[in-house]
Coordinates of C-alpha atoms and ligand atoms in Angstrom, one line a residue:
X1 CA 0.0 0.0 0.0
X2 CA 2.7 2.5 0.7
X3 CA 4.8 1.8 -2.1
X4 CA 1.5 2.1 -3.9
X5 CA 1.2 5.7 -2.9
X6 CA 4.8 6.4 -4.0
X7 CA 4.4 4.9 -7.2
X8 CA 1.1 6.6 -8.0
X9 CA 2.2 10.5 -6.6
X10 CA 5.6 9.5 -8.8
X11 CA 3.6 8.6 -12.1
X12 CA 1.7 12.3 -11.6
X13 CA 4.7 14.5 -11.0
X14 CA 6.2 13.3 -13.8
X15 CA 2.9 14.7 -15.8
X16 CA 3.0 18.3 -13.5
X17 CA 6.0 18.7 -10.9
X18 CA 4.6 20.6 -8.3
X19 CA 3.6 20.6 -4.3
X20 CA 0.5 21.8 -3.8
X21 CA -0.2 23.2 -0.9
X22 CA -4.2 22.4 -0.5
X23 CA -5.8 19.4 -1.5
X24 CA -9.6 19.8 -2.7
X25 CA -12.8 17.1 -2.8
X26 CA -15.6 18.0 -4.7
X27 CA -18.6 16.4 -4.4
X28 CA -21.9 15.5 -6.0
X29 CA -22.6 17.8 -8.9
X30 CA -20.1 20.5 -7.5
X31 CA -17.5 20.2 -10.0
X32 CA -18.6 23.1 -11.9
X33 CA -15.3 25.2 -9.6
X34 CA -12.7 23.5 -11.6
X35 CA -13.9 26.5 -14.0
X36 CA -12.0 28.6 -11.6
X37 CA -8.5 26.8 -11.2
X38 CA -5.7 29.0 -13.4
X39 CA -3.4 26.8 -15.5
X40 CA -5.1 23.7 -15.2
X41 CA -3.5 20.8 -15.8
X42 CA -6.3 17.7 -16.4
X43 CA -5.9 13.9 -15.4
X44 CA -8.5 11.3 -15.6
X45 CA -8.6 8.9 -13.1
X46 CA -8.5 6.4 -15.7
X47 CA -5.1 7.4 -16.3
X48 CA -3.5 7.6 -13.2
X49 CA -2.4 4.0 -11.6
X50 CA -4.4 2.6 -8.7
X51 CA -7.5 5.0 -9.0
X52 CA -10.4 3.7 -9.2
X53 CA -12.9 5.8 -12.1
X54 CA -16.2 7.0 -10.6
X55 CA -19.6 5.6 -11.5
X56 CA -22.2 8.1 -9.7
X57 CA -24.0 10.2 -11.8
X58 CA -22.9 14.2 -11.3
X59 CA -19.2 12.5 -10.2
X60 CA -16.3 12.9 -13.4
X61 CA -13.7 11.3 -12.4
X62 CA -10.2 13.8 -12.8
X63 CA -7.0 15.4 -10.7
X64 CA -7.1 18.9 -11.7
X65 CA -3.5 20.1 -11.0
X66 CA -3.1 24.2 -11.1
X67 CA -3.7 27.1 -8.8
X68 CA -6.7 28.6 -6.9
X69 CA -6.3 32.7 -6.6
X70 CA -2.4 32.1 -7.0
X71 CA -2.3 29.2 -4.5
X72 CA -0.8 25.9 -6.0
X73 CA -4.0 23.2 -5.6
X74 CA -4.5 19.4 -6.1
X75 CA -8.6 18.8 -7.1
X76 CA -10.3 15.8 -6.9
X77 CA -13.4 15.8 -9.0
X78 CA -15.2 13.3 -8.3
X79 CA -14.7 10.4 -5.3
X80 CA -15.9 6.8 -5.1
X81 CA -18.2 5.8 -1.9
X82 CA -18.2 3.1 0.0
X83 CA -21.9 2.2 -0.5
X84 CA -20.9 1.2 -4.2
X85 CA -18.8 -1.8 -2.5
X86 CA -15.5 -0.2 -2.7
X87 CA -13.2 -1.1 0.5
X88 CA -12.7 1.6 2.6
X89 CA -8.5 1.4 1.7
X90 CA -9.2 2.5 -1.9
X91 CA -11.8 5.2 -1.4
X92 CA -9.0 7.1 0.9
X93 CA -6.3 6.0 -1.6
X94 CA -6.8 9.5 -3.7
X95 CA -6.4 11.6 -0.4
X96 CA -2.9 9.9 0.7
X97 CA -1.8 10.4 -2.7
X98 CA -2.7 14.2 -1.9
X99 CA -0.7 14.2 1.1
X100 CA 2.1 12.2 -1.0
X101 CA 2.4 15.0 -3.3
X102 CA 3.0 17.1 -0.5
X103 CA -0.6 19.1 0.6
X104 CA -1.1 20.7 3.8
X105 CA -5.0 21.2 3.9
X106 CA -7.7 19.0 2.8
X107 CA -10.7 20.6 1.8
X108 CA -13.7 18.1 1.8
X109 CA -17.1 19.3 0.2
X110 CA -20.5 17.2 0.1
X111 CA -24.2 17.5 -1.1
X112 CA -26.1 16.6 2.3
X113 CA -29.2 16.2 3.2
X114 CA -30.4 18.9 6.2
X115 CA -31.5 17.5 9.6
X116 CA -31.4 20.9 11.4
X117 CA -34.7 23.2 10.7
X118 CA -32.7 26.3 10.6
X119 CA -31.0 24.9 7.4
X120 CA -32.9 25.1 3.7
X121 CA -31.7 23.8 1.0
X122 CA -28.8 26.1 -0.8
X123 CA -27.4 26.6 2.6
X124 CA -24.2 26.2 2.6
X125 CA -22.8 24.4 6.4
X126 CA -19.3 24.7 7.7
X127 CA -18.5 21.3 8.9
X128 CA -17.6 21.7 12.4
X129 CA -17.0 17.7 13.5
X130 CA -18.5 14.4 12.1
X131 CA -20.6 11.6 13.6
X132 CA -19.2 8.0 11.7
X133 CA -21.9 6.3 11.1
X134 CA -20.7 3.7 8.3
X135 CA -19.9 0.8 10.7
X136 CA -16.6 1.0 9.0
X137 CA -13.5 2.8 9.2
X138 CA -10.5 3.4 6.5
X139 CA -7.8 3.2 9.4
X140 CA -9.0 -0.8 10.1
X141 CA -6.3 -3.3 9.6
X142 CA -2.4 -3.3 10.3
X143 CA -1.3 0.2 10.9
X144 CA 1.0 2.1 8.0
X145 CA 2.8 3.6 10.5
X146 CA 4.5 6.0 7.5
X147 CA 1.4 7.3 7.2
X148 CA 0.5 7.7 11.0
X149 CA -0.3 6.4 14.8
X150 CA -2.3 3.6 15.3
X151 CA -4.4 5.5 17.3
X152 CA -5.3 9.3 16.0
X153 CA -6.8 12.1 17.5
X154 CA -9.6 13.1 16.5
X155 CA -10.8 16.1 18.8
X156 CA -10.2 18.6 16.3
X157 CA -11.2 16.5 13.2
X158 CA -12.1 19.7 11.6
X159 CA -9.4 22.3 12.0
X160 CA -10.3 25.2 14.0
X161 CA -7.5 27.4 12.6
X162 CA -9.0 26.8 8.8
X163 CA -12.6 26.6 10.2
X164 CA -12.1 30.3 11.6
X165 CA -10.9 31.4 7.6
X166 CA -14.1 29.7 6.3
X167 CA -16.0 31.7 8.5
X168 CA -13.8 34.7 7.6
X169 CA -14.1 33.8 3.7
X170 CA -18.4 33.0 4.1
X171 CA -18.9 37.1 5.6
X172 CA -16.4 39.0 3.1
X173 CA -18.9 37.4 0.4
X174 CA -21.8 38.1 2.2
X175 CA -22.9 34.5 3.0
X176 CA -24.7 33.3 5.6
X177 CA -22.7 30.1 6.5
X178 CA -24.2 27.9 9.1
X179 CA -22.3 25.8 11.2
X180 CA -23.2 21.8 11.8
X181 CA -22.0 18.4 13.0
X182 CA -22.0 16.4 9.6
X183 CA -23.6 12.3 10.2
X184 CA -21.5 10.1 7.5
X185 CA -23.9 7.1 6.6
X186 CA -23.4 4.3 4.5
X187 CA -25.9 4.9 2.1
X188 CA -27.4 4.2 -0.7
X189 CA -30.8 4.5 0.7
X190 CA -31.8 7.6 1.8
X191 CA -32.7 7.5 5.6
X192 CA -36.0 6.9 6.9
X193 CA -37.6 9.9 8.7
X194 CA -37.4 7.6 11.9
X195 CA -33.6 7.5 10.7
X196 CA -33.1 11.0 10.6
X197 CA -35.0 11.4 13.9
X198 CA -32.5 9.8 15.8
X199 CA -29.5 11.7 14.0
X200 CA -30.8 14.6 14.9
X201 CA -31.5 13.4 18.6
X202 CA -27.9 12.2 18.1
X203 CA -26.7 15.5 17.7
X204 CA -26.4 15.3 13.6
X205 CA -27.2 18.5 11.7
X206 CA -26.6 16.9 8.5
X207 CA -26.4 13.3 6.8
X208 CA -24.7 12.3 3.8
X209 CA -22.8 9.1 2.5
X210 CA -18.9 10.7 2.3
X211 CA -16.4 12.7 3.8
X212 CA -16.2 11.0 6.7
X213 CA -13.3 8.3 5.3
X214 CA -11.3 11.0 3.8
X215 CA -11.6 13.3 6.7
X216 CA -10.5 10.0 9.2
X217 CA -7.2 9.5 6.6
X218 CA -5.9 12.8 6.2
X219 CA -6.2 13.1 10.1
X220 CA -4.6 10.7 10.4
X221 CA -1.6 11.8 7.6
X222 CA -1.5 14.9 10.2
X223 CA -3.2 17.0 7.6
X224 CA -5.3 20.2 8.8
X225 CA -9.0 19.6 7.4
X226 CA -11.9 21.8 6.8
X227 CA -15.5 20.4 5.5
X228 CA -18.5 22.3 3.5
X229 CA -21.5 20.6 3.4
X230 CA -24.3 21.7 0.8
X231 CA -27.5 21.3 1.5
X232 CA -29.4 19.8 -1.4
X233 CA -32.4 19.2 0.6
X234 CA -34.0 18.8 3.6
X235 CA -33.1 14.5 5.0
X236 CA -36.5 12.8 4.6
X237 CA -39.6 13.2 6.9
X238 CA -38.2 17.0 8.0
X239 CA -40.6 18.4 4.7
X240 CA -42.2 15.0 3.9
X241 CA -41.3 15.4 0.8
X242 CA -39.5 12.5 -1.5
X243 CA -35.9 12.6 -2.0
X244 CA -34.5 12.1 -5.2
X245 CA -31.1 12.5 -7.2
X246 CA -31.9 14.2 -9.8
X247 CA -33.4 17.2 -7.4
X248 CA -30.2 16.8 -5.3
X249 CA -27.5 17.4 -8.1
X250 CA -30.1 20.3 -9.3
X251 CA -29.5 21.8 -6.2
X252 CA -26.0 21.7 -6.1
X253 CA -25.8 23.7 -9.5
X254 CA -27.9 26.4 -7.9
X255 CA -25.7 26.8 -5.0
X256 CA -22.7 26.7 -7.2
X257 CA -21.6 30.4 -7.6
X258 CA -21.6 31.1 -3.6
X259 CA -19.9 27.8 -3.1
X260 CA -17.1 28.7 -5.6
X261 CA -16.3 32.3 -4.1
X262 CA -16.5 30.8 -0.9
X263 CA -13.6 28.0 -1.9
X264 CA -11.6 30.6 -3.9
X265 CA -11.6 33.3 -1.0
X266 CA -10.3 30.4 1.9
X267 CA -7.6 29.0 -0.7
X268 CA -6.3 32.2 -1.6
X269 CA -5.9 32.6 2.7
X270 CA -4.8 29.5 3.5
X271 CA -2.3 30.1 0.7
X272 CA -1.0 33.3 3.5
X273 CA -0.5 30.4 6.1
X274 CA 2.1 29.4 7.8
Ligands
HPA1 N1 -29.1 11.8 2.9 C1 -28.0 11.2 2.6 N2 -27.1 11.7 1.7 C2 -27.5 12.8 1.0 C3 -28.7 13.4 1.2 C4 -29.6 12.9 2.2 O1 -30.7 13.4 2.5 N3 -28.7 14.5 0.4 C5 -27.6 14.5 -0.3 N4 -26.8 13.5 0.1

């Protein structure tokens, strides 16, 4: 597995030699911000060793090398999930190879369904710590102990220091970004409204079926990670309205300008980090 990652980060510096410094997830049917990386340069999955291609609808598959507002970037467009039967070890393959190639933040973005009545959808949530609710876990098995301890931290899952320039990023646009503990569900159902009554007894403000690996693997790389939910719609039984995935993605496109400014402001100031 490590000499995997080595391999594969090896294979795509010798297409683009760079270190970027923030790594970037995009999920369902928010692709549409690789319009605003400068200098692009464009690599299916299919190309690149070890990845596995995406199958969801409103998911391309493709590392988008280039930078965001100046700020050298690493995009993932497209991730697979775990409800499509893929072992937990490859769906956070594409975020070690990130961290190979050298990022320092990890980005996660998500459609999600809203559990929390003060959230409609178009409301874009700042992820502020996750509930793991896929009975699984990408850190299961013999430790990789190049990659990290056999036991990580996970009190500040979601790093306050980047969480602060979200918030930062959300009012010099003028958005109105709520705040929420993200539930990460195996999927592909949808949840029952009894479901979602218990996550939000359970403290969940929103459900979806990602994020939750990825943000478990870069922790556990030592990476700083920040999370934006979008919320595509309200989880089922909150309007008692059916769910479905067409009105999700449809959604997502609406939402897409605020989401991109959003993105492009915090990049361009974690680019001013330390
Ligand atoms: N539930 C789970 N995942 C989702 C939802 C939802 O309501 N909306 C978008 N992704």
């Amino acid at each position: 597995m490590y000499e995997k990652l080595g391999r594969t980060a090896k294979h795509i510096q010798e297409i683009r030699k760079v270190t970027p410094k923030v790594g970037l997830i995009l999920g369902s049917g928010l692709g549409a911000f690789t319009e605003r990386i400068e200098d692009p340069t464009i690599i299916p999955y299919a190309d690149i060793p070890n990845f596995y291609d995406c199958t969801v609808e409103g998911h391309t598959g493709r590392l988008i090398l280039g930078k965001v507002k100046g700020v050298e970037t690493a995009v993932l467009q497209g991730r697979i999930h775990a409800y499509e039967g893929h072992p937990m070890e490859d769906l956070v393959f594409p975020t070690r190879v990130l961290a190979t190639l050298g990022i320092e933040t990890l980005i996660l973005t998500n459609a999600a369904g809203g559990i929390n009545k003060a959230f409609k959808p178009g409301d874009l949530v700042l992820i502020e710590d996750h509930i793991n609710l896929m009975a699984k876990n990408p850190l299961i098995g013999p430790n990789i102990n190049e990659l990290g301890p056999r036991f990580p931290d996970m009190t500040h899952a979601y790093n306050p220091e980047v969480r602060e320039i979200l918030e930062q990023s959300g009012k010099e646009n003028g958005l109105d970004l709520h705040k929420g503990v993200y539930a990460g569900v195996l999927g592909p159902t949808y949840e029952t409204p009894a479901e979602v009554k218990m996550l939000g007894i359970c403290g969940a403000d929103m459900v979806g079926m990602s994020t939750v690996p990825e943000s478990i693997a870069a922790n556990h790389l030592g990476i700083k990670v920040a999370g934006i939910s979008c919320i595509t719609n309200m989880a089922a039984g909150i309007q008692g309205k059916k769910l479905s995935h067409d009105d999700i993605k449809e959604q997502a496109v609406r939402v897409m300008n605020d989401f991109s400014n959003l993105l492009e402001t915090t990049i361009e100031k974690i680019g001013g980090m330390k």
